Short mmCIF file of C-alpha atoms in Angstrom, two decimals:
data_model
loop_
_atom_site.label_atom_id
_atom_site.label_comp_id
_atom_site.label_asym_id
_atom_site.label_seq_id
_atom_site.Cartn_x
_atom_site.Cartn_y
_atom_site.Cartn_z
CA MET A 6 112.10 96.10 101.21
CA THR A 7 112.82 97.42 103.89
CA LEU A 8 113.45 101.08 104.08
CA ARG A 9 115.92 103.52 106.53
CA LEU A 10 116.04 107.54 106.33
CA THR A 11 119.09 108.31 108.61
CA ASN A 12 119.95 112.39 108.73
CA THR A 13 118.21 113.59 106.11
CA ALA A 14 117.60 116.51 105.50
CA LYS A 15 117.15 119.27 102.19
CA THR A 16 118.82 123.06 101.27
CA PHE A 17 117.82 124.89 98.33
CA PRO A 18 120.58 126.87 96.88
CA ASP A 19 118.36 130.24 98.04
CA GLY A 20 118.89 128.74 101.49
CA THR A 21 115.61 127.89 101.48
CA ARG A 22 115.60 124.45 104.14
CA ALA A 23 112.43 122.33 103.54
CA LEU A 24 113.54 119.37 105.19
CA LEU A 25 114.57 118.94 108.16
CA SER A 26 117.46 115.88 109.93
CA THR A 27 114.45 112.94 109.74
CA ASP A 28 115.11 109.85 110.46
CA LEU A 29 112.70 107.10 109.28
CA THR A 30 111.91 103.80 109.18
CA VAL A 31 109.39 102.17 107.18
CA ASP A 32 109.33 97.92 107.51
CA LYS A 33 108.26 95.03 104.88
CA GLY A 34 105.67 95.70 103.34
CA GLU A 35 104.27 98.73 105.31
CA ILE A 36 102.18 101.27 103.94
CA VAL A 37 103.01 104.48 105.69
CA SER A 38 102.03 108.75 104.82
CA LEU A 39 103.23 111.34 105.35
CA LEU A 40 100.68 114.35 106.12
CA GLY A 41 100.97 117.34 106.39
CA PRO A 42 99.72 121.02 105.22
CA SER A 43 100.60 122.78 102.53
CA GLY A 44 104.92 123.46 102.58
CA CYS A 45 105.76 121.27 105.49
CA GLY A 46 108.30 119.13 103.22
CA LYS A 47 106.79 115.71 102.50
CA THR A 48 106.42 116.33 98.83
CA THR A 49 110.54 116.59 99.60
CA LEU A 50 110.89 114.17 101.69
CA LEU A 51 109.68 111.80 99.11
CA ARG A 52 111.23 112.72 95.44
CA ILE A 53 114.07 113.15 97.19
CA ILE A 54 113.24 108.65 98.53
CA ALA A 55 113.00 108.43 95.07
CA GLY A 56 115.98 110.25 93.82
CA LEU A 57 114.35 113.13 92.11
CA GLU A 58 116.50 115.15 94.48
CA THR A 59 119.41 115.38 96.51
CA PRO A 60 120.08 115.85 99.66
CA ASP A 61 122.31 117.14 101.85
CA PRO A 62 125.74 115.71 102.58
CA GLY A 63 125.80 113.64 104.98
CA SER A 64 121.85 111.85 104.64
CA ASP A 65 121.22 108.49 104.02
CA ILE A 66 119.30 106.28 102.46
CA TRP A 67 118.47 102.30 102.73
CA PHE A 68 116.56 100.18 100.42
CA ASP A 69 116.99 97.28 102.82
CA ASP A 70 121.35 96.52 103.11
CA ASP A 71 122.04 98.69 99.81
CA ASN A 72 122.61 102.32 100.88
CA VAL A 73 121.41 104.40 97.08
CA THR A 74 121.52 107.84 98.27
CA ALA A 75 124.10 108.48 95.23
CA LEU A 76 121.30 105.97 93.21
CA PRO A 77 120.18 107.92 90.25
CA VAL A 78 116.30 107.08 90.27
CA GLU A 79 116.50 104.96 86.93
CA ARG A 80 117.78 102.40 89.50
CA ARG A 81 115.69 102.03 92.26
CA LYS A 82 113.57 100.61 91.21
CA VAL A 83 110.54 102.57 92.68
CA GLY A 84 107.84 102.89 91.38
CA MET A 85 105.00 105.74 91.34
CA VAL A 86 102.48 106.81 91.39
CA PHE A 87 101.50 111.48 89.97
CA GLN A 88 99.02 112.86 91.06
CA SER A 89 98.44 113.91 88.12
CA TYR A 90 98.32 110.47 86.91
CA ALA A 91 100.82 111.38 83.73
CA LEU A 92 99.13 108.03 81.39
CA PHE A 93 100.11 108.20 77.81
CA PRO A 94 97.10 109.16 76.08
CA ASN A 95 98.10 107.94 72.80
CA MET A 96 98.35 104.76 73.93
CA SER A 97 95.53 101.62 75.59
CA VAL A 98 95.08 100.98 78.62
CA ARG A 99 97.25 97.98 78.27
CA ALA A 100 99.61 99.71 76.18
CA ASN A 101 100.20 102.29 79.64
CA ILE A 102 100.77 99.14 82.00
CA GLY A 103 102.62 97.15 79.93
CA TYR A 104 105.54 100.43 79.50
CA GLY A 105 107.31 99.67 82.18
CA LEU A 106 107.84 95.55 81.17
CA LYS A 107 108.69 96.53 77.91
CA MET A 108 111.35 98.76 78.76
CA GLN A 109 112.72 95.61 81.34
CA LYS A 110 112.79 93.84 77.73
CA LEU A 111 111.27 91.08 79.11
CA PRO A 112 110.22 87.95 76.95
CA LYS A 113 106.32 88.57 75.47
CA ASP A 114 105.00 86.08 77.09
CA LYS A 115 106.56 87.00 80.40
CA ILE A 116 105.07 90.66 79.49
CA ASP A 117 101.82 88.94 79.13
CA ALA A 118 101.85 87.42 82.00
CA ARG A 119 101.40 90.21 84.27
CA LEU A 120 100.06 92.26 82.47
CA ASN A 121 96.83 89.51 83.18
CA GLU A 122 98.17 89.33 86.73
CA VAL A 123 98.27 93.24 87.51
CA MET A 124 94.65 93.62 85.79
CA ASP A 125 92.94 91.49 86.75
CA MET A 126 94.04 92.26 90.40
CA CYS A 127 93.10 95.70 89.13
CA GLN A 128 89.43 94.84 87.73
CA LEU A 129 91.09 96.36 84.39
CA GLN A 130 90.90 93.20 81.87
CA GLU A 131 87.91 95.14 80.42
CA TYR A 132 89.27 98.73 79.48
CA SER A 133 92.05 96.29 78.41
CA ALA A 134 91.93 98.35 74.67
CA ARG A 135 90.24 100.82 75.91
CA ALA A 136 92.29 104.63 75.14
CA ILE A 137 92.86 107.07 77.85
CA THR A 138 91.10 109.74 77.85
CA ALA A 139 88.15 106.62 76.89
CA LEU A 140 88.37 106.57 81.57
CA SER A 141 86.65 107.93 84.25
CA GLY A 142 88.63 109.67 87.16
CA GLY A 143 88.68 106.11 88.94
CA GLN A 144 89.98 103.53 86.62
CA ARG A 145 92.27 106.40 84.88
CA GLN A 146 93.25 106.20 89.37
CA ARG A 147 93.80 102.20 89.32
CA VAL A 148 95.65 102.52 85.66
CA ALA A 149 97.82 105.14 87.52
CA LEU A 150 98.56 101.85 89.75
CA ALA A 151 99.07 99.30 87.69
CA ARG A 152 101.55 100.78 85.79
CA ALA A 153 103.47 101.61 88.85
CA ILE A 154 103.15 98.06 89.79
CA ALA A 155 103.56 95.99 86.74
CA PRO A 156 107.94 96.25 86.98
CA ARG A 157 107.61 95.12 90.33
CA PRO A 158 109.10 97.96 92.15
CA ARG A 159 111.27 97.43 95.26
CA LEU A 160 108.70 100.36 96.93
CA LEU A 161 105.93 102.53 95.71
CA LEU A 162 105.50 106.12 96.51
CA LEU A 163 102.23 107.63 95.68
CA ASP A 164 101.72 111.80 95.67
CA GLU A 165 98.55 113.42 96.57
CA PRO A 166 97.12 109.75 94.68
CA LEU A 167 93.40 110.79 94.87
CA SER A 168 92.96 114.66 95.72
CA ALA A 169 92.68 115.31 91.24
CA LEU A 170 88.75 112.73 91.92
CA ASP A 171 86.25 114.75 93.38
CA ALA A 172 85.04 114.26 97.13
CA ALA A 173 82.54 111.42 96.66
CA LEU A 174 84.53 109.25 94.49
CA ARG A 175 87.73 110.33 96.85
CA GLU A 176 85.76 108.60 99.60
CA ALA A 177 85.14 105.31 97.70
CA LEU A 178 88.63 105.16 95.88
CA ARG A 179 90.47 105.46 99.39
CA ASP A 180 89.31 102.49 100.49
CA GLU A 181 90.05 100.70 96.83
CA LEU A 182 93.96 101.75 97.32
CA ALA A 183 93.79 100.01 100.94
CA ILE A 184 93.02 96.76 99.66
CA LEU A 185 94.75 96.84 96.86
CA LEU A 186 97.45 97.97 98.26
CA ARG A 187 97.74 95.60 100.48
CA GLU A 188 96.75 93.17 97.79
CA PHE A 189 100.28 93.91 96.18
CA GLN A 190 102.42 93.58 99.75
CA ILE A 191 104.35 95.52 98.69
CA THR A 192 106.72 99.30 100.82
CA ALA A 193 104.83 101.92 100.20
CA ILE A 194 104.31 105.47 101.19
CA PHE A 195 102.08 107.95 99.60
CA VAL A 196 102.59 111.52 100.67
CA THR A 197 98.51 113.36 101.98
CA HIS A 198 96.85 116.04 103.42
CA ASP A 199 94.51 114.98 103.80
CA GLN A 200 93.69 113.20 107.72
CA ASP A 201 91.26 110.79 106.37
CA GLU A 202 92.56 109.27 104.14
CA ALA A 203 95.89 109.05 105.92
CA MET A 204 93.87 107.36 108.29
CA ALA A 205 91.84 105.53 105.80
CA ILE A 206 94.44 103.81 104.85
CA ALA A 207 98.56 103.73 106.32
CA ASP A 208 99.36 101.25 108.43
CA ARG A 209 101.53 103.87 110.13
CA VAL A 210 101.52 108.02 109.13
CA ALA A 211 104.37 110.08 109.94
CA VAL A 212 102.84 113.70 110.72
CA MET A 213 105.29 116.59 109.22
CA SER A 214 105.17 120.45 110.32
CA GLY A 215 108.09 122.39 109.57
CA GLY A 216 110.39 120.25 107.75
CA ARG A 217 110.47 117.27 109.93
CA VAL A 218 108.66 114.61 110.59
CA ALA A 219 106.46 116.45 114.48
CA GLN A 220 104.75 112.22 115.86
CA SER A 221 104.90 109.07 113.82
CA GLY A 222 102.31 106.45 114.80
CA THR A 223 99.15 103.81 114.35
CA PRO A 224 96.19 106.83 112.98
CA GLU A 225 94.85 105.48 115.92
CA GLU A 226 98.46 106.39 117.97
CA LEU A 227 98.01 109.75 116.67
CA TYR A 228 94.14 110.30 117.60
CA ARG A 229 94.12 108.66 121.19
CA ASN A 230 97.90 110.09 122.63
CA PRO A 231 98.84 113.26 119.96
CA LYS A 232 102.35 113.90 121.52
CA SER A 233 101.95 118.19 120.80
CA THR A 234 99.44 120.91 120.05
CA PHE A 235 100.18 120.83 115.96
CA VAL A 236 99.13 116.96 116.06
CA ALA A 237 95.72 117.58 117.81
CA GLY A 238 94.84 120.03 115.91
CA PHE A 239 95.79 118.44 112.54
CA VAL A 240 94.93 114.73 113.50
CA GLY A 241 90.90 114.69 114.50
CA ASN A 242 90.75 118.54 115.26
CA ALA A 243 90.88 118.78 118.39
CA MET A 244 89.43 122.11 119.77
CA HIS A 245 92.31 124.36 122.46
CA LEU A 246 89.87 124.72 126.10
CA ASP A 247 91.17 127.91 126.19
CA GLY A 248 89.80 128.78 129.86
CA LYS A 249 91.90 128.98 134.19
CA ILE A 250 93.41 126.43 135.12
CA LYS A 251 94.11 125.68 138.68
CA GLY A 252 94.55 122.25 139.17
CA LYS A 253 92.49 120.10 138.44
CA THR A 254 90.11 121.98 137.82
CA LEU A 255 89.68 124.69 134.10
CA THR A 256 87.69 127.39 134.65
CA LEU A 257 85.95 128.36 131.23
CA ASN A 258 83.49 131.37 130.44
CA GLY A 259 80.21 128.55 130.75
CA GLY A 260 81.14 126.98 134.18
CA LYS A 261 84.22 125.01 135.87
CA LEU A 262 85.26 121.57 134.22
CA ARG A 263 86.63 118.54 136.42
CA LEU A 264 90.08 117.30 134.83
CA SER A 265 91.98 113.66 135.85
CA THR A 266 94.78 115.28 137.02
CA ASP A 267 96.38 118.47 137.63
CA GLY A 268 96.13 120.61 134.69
CA SER A 269 98.83 122.88 135.57
CA ASP A 270 101.28 123.64 132.82
CA GLN A 271 98.78 121.97 130.25
CA ASN A 272 97.15 122.46 126.76
CA ILE A 273 93.71 121.88 126.78
CA TYR A 274 92.31 119.72 123.91
CA VAL A 275 88.62 117.71 123.77
CA ARG A 276 87.56 116.29 120.14
CA ALA A 277 83.57 116.39 119.30
CA GLU A 278 82.24 113.81 119.78
CA ASP A 279 83.59 114.11 122.76
CA VAL A 280 81.64 116.68 123.34
CA GLN A 281 78.34 116.44 124.97
CA ILE A 282 74.90 118.91 125.32
CA ASP A 283 73.48 117.43 128.68
CA ALA A 284 71.06 118.61 130.68
CA LYS A 285 73.42 117.96 133.70
CA GLY A 286 76.60 118.69 132.25
CA PRO A 287 78.58 121.68 134.52
CA LEU A 288 79.09 124.13 131.18
CA THR A 289 76.38 126.03 129.59
CA GLY A 290 75.81 127.37 126.37
CA GLN A 291 74.56 129.25 123.11
CA VAL A 292 73.81 126.85 120.52
CA GLU A 293 75.44 129.12 118.03
CA THR A 294 75.19 127.05 114.35
CA VAL A 295 73.36 123.64 113.24
CA THR A 296 74.48 121.66 110.42
CA PHE A 297 73.12 118.78 109.11
CA LEU A 298 75.60 115.85 108.10
CA GLY A 299 73.35 112.00 107.18
CA SER A 300 74.29 110.41 110.80
CA HIS A 301 74.73 113.63 113.20
CA TYR A 302 74.30 117.06 113.86
CA ARG A 303 77.20 119.87 113.95
CA VAL A 304 76.37 121.96 116.61
CA GLY A 305 77.79 125.39 117.63
CA ILE A 306 78.04 126.87 121.21
CA LYS A 307 79.41 129.71 121.50
CA GLY A 308 79.94 131.51 125.39
CA ILE A 309 81.56 128.59 126.57
CA MET A 310 84.71 128.88 126.11
CA PRO A 311 85.81 132.29 123.19
CA SER A 312 85.73 130.82 119.73
CA VAL A 313 82.62 128.07 119.37
CA LEU A 314 83.18 125.23 121.21
CA THR A 315 81.96 122.61 118.51
CA SER A 316 79.79 118.92 119.31
CA ILE A 317 78.30 116.35 117.60
CA TYR A 318 74.70 115.57 118.39
CA SER A 319 73.47 111.87 117.21
CA GLY A 320 69.78 111.73 118.00
CA TYR A 321 66.83 113.43 116.82
CA ASN A 322 65.58 116.83 117.76
CA ALA A 323 69.12 118.62 118.01
CA PRO A 324 68.89 121.72 119.42
CA LYS A 325 67.97 125.16 117.79
CA VAL A 326 70.03 128.54 117.21
CA GLY A 327 69.68 130.04 120.22
CA GLU A 328 68.95 127.94 122.52
CA THR A 329 71.25 127.56 125.45
CA VAL A 330 71.93 124.47 127.01
CA LYS A 331 74.03 122.42 129.57
CA VAL A 332 77.17 120.55 128.05
CA MET A 333 79.35 117.56 129.27
CA ILE A 334 82.55 116.20 128.54
CA GLU A 335 83.91 113.44 130.19
CA PRO A 336 87.82 114.46 131.79
CA ASN A 337 89.72 110.83 130.93
CA ALA A 338 88.53 112.71 127.22
CA LEU A 339 90.41 115.70 127.25
CA ILE A 340 94.08 115.32 126.29
CA LEU A 341 95.88 117.13 128.24
CA LEU A 342 99.82 118.12 126.96
CA PRO A 343 102.86 120.34 128.18
CA ASN A 344 102.86 123.50 126.83
CA GLN A 345 106.28 123.48 125.29
CA ALA A 346 105.43 120.80 123.45
CA SER A 347 103.61 122.78 120.50
CA GLY A 348 104.38 120.61 118.20
CA ALA A 349 105.61 122.93 114.47
#
């Protein structure tokens, strides 16, 4: 199904405006992430879609051609995966997954057929009789997803589905989750504050700030073409180059940088992978930190601007702390944004 929200907002009784007027469309079969820091409104928006929160008057929520704004949660046919998974500890894996089907009072043969189909897709057949308490975090995550999918919901909502897992398992399971969601071919929305998770799983990301969607687009669009300083800093951790701009020249503490266009009245950002340590570079700084991260080094350089400039160094023999280095940044690697596009 296609989801469409128009003029959707939420004001709590104490006057807090948790969600400003928001328009959002999610196409059939599309996976969309609501990404943003704590308190930006993403969970409120998810709860409104689910029917767990009542939006302000004038809001409209459409599932295909059905206006479900006033429809209670139990009639929206929405599947939900919570951060805690909310599984029944007194039931087996199979009983947990089949709970929604049982509530639909389907014939036993249809329940069994659907259970087998979903458990095969989620690779859970061998755990069928196992207690939930005997499962690992990753296995529980798959059970929660299978339970939400089994009743064939119109829409799947996931609230921080991987945040309860440790870092190594979370990274492994985000790819698995992306594969499963596409296999199910279901429209899905998931909330996260983790930009890597959003970019790895979603077809499209809606970056939220201050109760509104600051920008929506594919992961690559957001990364390559942020429309505000907030999105530039939040997606990919772009660094603000703080210096004096005159025409096509940016003057920093450590030298001058050429721009591709007139930079007047612009905020200028750069990502760490575009900051190259190069003997021919026009900028001069001193290495303050060197962190080995396996595939690369993260090098912090002081003296080029008031804050530390970070460079990704992929070769061997990284520069040493205290060493003076030259830095090169290609003009077309810079992100130029109007000063008024503050984002949040």
